[in-house]
Short mmCIF file of C-alpha atoms in Angstrom, two decimals:
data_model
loop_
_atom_site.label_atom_id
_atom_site.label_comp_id
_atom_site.label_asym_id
_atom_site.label_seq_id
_atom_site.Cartn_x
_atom_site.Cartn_y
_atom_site.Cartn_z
CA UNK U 77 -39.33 -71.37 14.61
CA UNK U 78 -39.88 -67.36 13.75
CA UNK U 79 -37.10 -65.25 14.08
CA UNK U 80 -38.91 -63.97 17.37
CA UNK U 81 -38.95 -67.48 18.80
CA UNK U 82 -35.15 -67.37 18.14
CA UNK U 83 -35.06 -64.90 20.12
CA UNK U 84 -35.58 -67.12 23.80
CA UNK U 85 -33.20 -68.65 25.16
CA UNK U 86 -33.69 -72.55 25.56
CA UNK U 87 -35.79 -72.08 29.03
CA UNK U 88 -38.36 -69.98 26.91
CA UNK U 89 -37.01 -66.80 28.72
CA UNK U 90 -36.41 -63.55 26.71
CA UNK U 91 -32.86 -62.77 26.71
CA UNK U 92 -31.35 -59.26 28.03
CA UNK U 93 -32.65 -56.85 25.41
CA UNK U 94 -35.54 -58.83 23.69
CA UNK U 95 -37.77 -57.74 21.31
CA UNK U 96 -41.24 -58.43 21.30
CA UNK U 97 -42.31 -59.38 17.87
CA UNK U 98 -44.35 -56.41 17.34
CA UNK U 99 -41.30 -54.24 17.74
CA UNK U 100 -39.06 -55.83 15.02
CA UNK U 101 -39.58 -54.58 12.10
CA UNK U 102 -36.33 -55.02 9.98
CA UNK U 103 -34.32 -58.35 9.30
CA UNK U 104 -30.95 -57.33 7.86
CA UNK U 105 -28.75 -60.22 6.17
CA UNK U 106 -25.07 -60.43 6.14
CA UNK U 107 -24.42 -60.98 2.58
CA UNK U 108 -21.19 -63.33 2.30
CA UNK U 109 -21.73 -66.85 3.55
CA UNK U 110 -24.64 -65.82 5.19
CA UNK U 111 -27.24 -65.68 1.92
CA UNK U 112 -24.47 -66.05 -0.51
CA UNK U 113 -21.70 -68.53 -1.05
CA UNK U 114 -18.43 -66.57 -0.90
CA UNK U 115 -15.58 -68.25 -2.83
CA UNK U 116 -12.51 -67.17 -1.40
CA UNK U 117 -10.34 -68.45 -4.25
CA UNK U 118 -12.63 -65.69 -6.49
CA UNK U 119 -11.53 -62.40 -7.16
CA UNK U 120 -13.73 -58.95 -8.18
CA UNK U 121 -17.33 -58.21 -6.97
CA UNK U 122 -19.15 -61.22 -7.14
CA UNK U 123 -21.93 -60.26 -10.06
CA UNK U 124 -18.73 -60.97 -12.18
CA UNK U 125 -18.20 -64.17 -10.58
CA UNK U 126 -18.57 -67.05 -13.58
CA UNK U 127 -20.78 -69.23 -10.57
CA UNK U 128 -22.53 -68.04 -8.16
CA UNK U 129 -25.10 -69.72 -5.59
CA UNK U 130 -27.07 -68.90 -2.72
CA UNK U 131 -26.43 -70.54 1.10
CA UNK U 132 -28.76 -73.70 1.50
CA UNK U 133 -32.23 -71.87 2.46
CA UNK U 134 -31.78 -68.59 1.94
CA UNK U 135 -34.30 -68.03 -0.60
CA UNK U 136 -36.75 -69.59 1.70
CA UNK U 137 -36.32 -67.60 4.75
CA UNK U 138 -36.21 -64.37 2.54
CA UNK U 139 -39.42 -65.35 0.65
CA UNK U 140 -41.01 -66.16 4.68
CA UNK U 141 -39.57 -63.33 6.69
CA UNK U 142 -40.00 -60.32 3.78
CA UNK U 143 -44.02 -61.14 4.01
CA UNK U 144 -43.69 -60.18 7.65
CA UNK U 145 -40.41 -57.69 7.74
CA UNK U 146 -39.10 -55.46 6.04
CA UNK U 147 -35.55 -57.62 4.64
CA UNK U 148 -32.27 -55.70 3.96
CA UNK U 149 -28.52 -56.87 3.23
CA UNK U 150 -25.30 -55.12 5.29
CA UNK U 151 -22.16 -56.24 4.05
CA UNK U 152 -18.50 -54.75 4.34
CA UNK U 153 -17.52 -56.19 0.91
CA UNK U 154 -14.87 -54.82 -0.65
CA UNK U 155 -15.24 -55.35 -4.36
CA UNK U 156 -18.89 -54.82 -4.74
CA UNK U 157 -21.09 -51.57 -5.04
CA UNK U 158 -24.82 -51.71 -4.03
CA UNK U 159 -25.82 -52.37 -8.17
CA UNK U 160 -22.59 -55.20 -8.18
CA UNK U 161 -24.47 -56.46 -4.74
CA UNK U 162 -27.97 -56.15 -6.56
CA UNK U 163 -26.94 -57.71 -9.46
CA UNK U 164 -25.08 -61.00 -7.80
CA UNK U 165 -28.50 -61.54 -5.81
CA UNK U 166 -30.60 -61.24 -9.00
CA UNK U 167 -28.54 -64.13 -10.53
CA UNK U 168 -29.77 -66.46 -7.75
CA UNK U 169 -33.19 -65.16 -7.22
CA UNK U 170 -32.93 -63.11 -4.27
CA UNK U 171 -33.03 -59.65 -5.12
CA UNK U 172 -36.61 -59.52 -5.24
CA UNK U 173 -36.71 -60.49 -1.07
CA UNK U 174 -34.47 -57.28 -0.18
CA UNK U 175 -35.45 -53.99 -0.25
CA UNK U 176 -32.13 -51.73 0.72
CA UNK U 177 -28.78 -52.71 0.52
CA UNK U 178 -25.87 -50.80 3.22
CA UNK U 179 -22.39 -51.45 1.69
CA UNK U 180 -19.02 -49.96 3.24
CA UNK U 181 -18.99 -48.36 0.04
CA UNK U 182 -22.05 -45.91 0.06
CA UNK U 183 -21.46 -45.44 4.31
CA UNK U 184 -18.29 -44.73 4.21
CA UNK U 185 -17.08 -47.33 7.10
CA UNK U 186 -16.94 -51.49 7.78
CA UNK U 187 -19.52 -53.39 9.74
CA UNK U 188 -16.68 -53.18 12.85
CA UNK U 189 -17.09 -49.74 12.84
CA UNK U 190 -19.80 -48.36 15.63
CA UNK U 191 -21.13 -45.92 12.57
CA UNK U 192 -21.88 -48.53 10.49
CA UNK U 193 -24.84 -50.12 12.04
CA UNK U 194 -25.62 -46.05 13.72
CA UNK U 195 -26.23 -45.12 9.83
CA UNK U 196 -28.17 -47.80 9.02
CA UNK U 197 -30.93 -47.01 12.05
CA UNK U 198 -30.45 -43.82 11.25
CA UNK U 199 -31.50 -44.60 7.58
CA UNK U 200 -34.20 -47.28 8.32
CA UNK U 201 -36.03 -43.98 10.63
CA UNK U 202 -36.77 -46.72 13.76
CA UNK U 203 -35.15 -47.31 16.63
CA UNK U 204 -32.18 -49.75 16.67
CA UNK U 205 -34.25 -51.96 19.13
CA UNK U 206 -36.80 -52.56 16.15
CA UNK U 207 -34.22 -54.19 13.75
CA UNK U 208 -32.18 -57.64 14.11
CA UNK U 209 -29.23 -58.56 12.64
CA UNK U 210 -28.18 -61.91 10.84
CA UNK U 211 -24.50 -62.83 9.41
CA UNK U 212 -22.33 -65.63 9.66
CA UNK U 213 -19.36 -63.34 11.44
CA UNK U 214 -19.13 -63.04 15.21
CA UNK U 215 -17.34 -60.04 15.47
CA UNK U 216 -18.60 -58.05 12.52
CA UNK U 217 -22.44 -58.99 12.48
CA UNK U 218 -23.29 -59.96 15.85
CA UNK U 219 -20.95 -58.43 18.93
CA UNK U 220 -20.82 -54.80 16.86
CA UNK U 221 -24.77 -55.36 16.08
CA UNK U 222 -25.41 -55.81 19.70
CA UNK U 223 -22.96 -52.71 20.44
CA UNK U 224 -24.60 -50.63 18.16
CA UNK U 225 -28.30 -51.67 20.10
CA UNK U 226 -29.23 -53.96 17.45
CA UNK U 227 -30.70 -57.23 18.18
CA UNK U 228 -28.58 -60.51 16.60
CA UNK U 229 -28.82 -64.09 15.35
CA UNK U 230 -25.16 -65.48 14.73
CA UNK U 231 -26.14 -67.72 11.72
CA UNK U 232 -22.89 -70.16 13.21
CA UNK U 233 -23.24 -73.41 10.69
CA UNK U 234 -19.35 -74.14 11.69
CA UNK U 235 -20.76 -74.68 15.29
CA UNK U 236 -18.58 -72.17 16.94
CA UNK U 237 -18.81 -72.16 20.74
CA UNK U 238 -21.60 -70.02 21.51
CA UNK U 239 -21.02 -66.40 24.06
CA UNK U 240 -23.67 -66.72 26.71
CA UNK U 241 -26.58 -64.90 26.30
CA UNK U 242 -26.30 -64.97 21.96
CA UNK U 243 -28.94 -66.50 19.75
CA UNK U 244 -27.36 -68.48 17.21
CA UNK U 245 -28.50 -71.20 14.59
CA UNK U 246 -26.52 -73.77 12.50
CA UNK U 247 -29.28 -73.56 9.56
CA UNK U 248 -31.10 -70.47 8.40
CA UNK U 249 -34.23 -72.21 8.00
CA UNK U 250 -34.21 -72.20 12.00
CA UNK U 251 -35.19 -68.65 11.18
CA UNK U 252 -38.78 -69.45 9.94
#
């Protein structure tokens, strides 16, 4: 399944706000426990981390989806930079699969701020309809996504009761 076939609903209707898959044309990640395993007893940015490791798949979907999108990582982090951010993802493999990274730290807000996701489309020069959004959190990656005009996949392993009308998968090979 391609990230556009996530994108129907289980009668093979396009939800409210679909994309045809000539239209997307940037996949942005969530980084923490969506492509890497954060360790909540761990404290500083994560490159600093003594282990790190990578969600189950990631490097998988990154190596399918950045042949066909352009891939990116938004994160609200609060102890990492963009090089900290770079760095952690090197250690695992997965730098090479993203091409920008937006932190709270270079934009100036959190992913629950309406700017956030406004400054990234802004950034990326397309329009917010071309660009879907993937992260583990509800409220920060999908619902503000959405608000912000940004498509969304709620990557929900904890099998969360779903909000009709949003895309979400337990595995983020469901991606591919």
């Amino acid at each position: 399944m391609t990230v556009v076939q996530t994108l129907h609903d289980l009668e093979g209707k396009p939800p409210s706000g679909y994309v045809r898959k000539l239209d997307i044309q940037h996949c942005i990640f969530d980084w923490g426990n969506t492509l890497m395993v954060d360790l909540p007893e761990m404290e500083g940015p994560m490159c600093s981390w003594s282990q790190v490791s990578m969600v189950e798949g990631a490097d998988r979907v990154l190596a399918a989806l950045s042949a066909q999108y352009r891939c990116h990582l938004a994160t609200s982090a609060a102890d990492s930079d963009e090089h900290q951010i770079r760095q952690a993802l090197e250690r695992v493999g997965l730098s090479r699969f993203i091409e920008r990274i937006f932190c709270s730290h270079t934009l100036g807000c959190g992913k629950d701020s309406p700017q956030f996701y406004t400054q990234i489309q802004q950034s990326l020069g397309c329009p917010s309809s071309n660009i879907v959004m993937i992260g583990d959190s509800f409220s920060s990656d999908v619902a503000s996504a959405i608000a912000s005009g940004l498509q969304a996949v709620w990557f929900n392993p904890m099998r969360q009761s779903v909000p009709e009308g949003i895309i979400a998968i337990h595995y983020l090979e469901e991606l591919i």
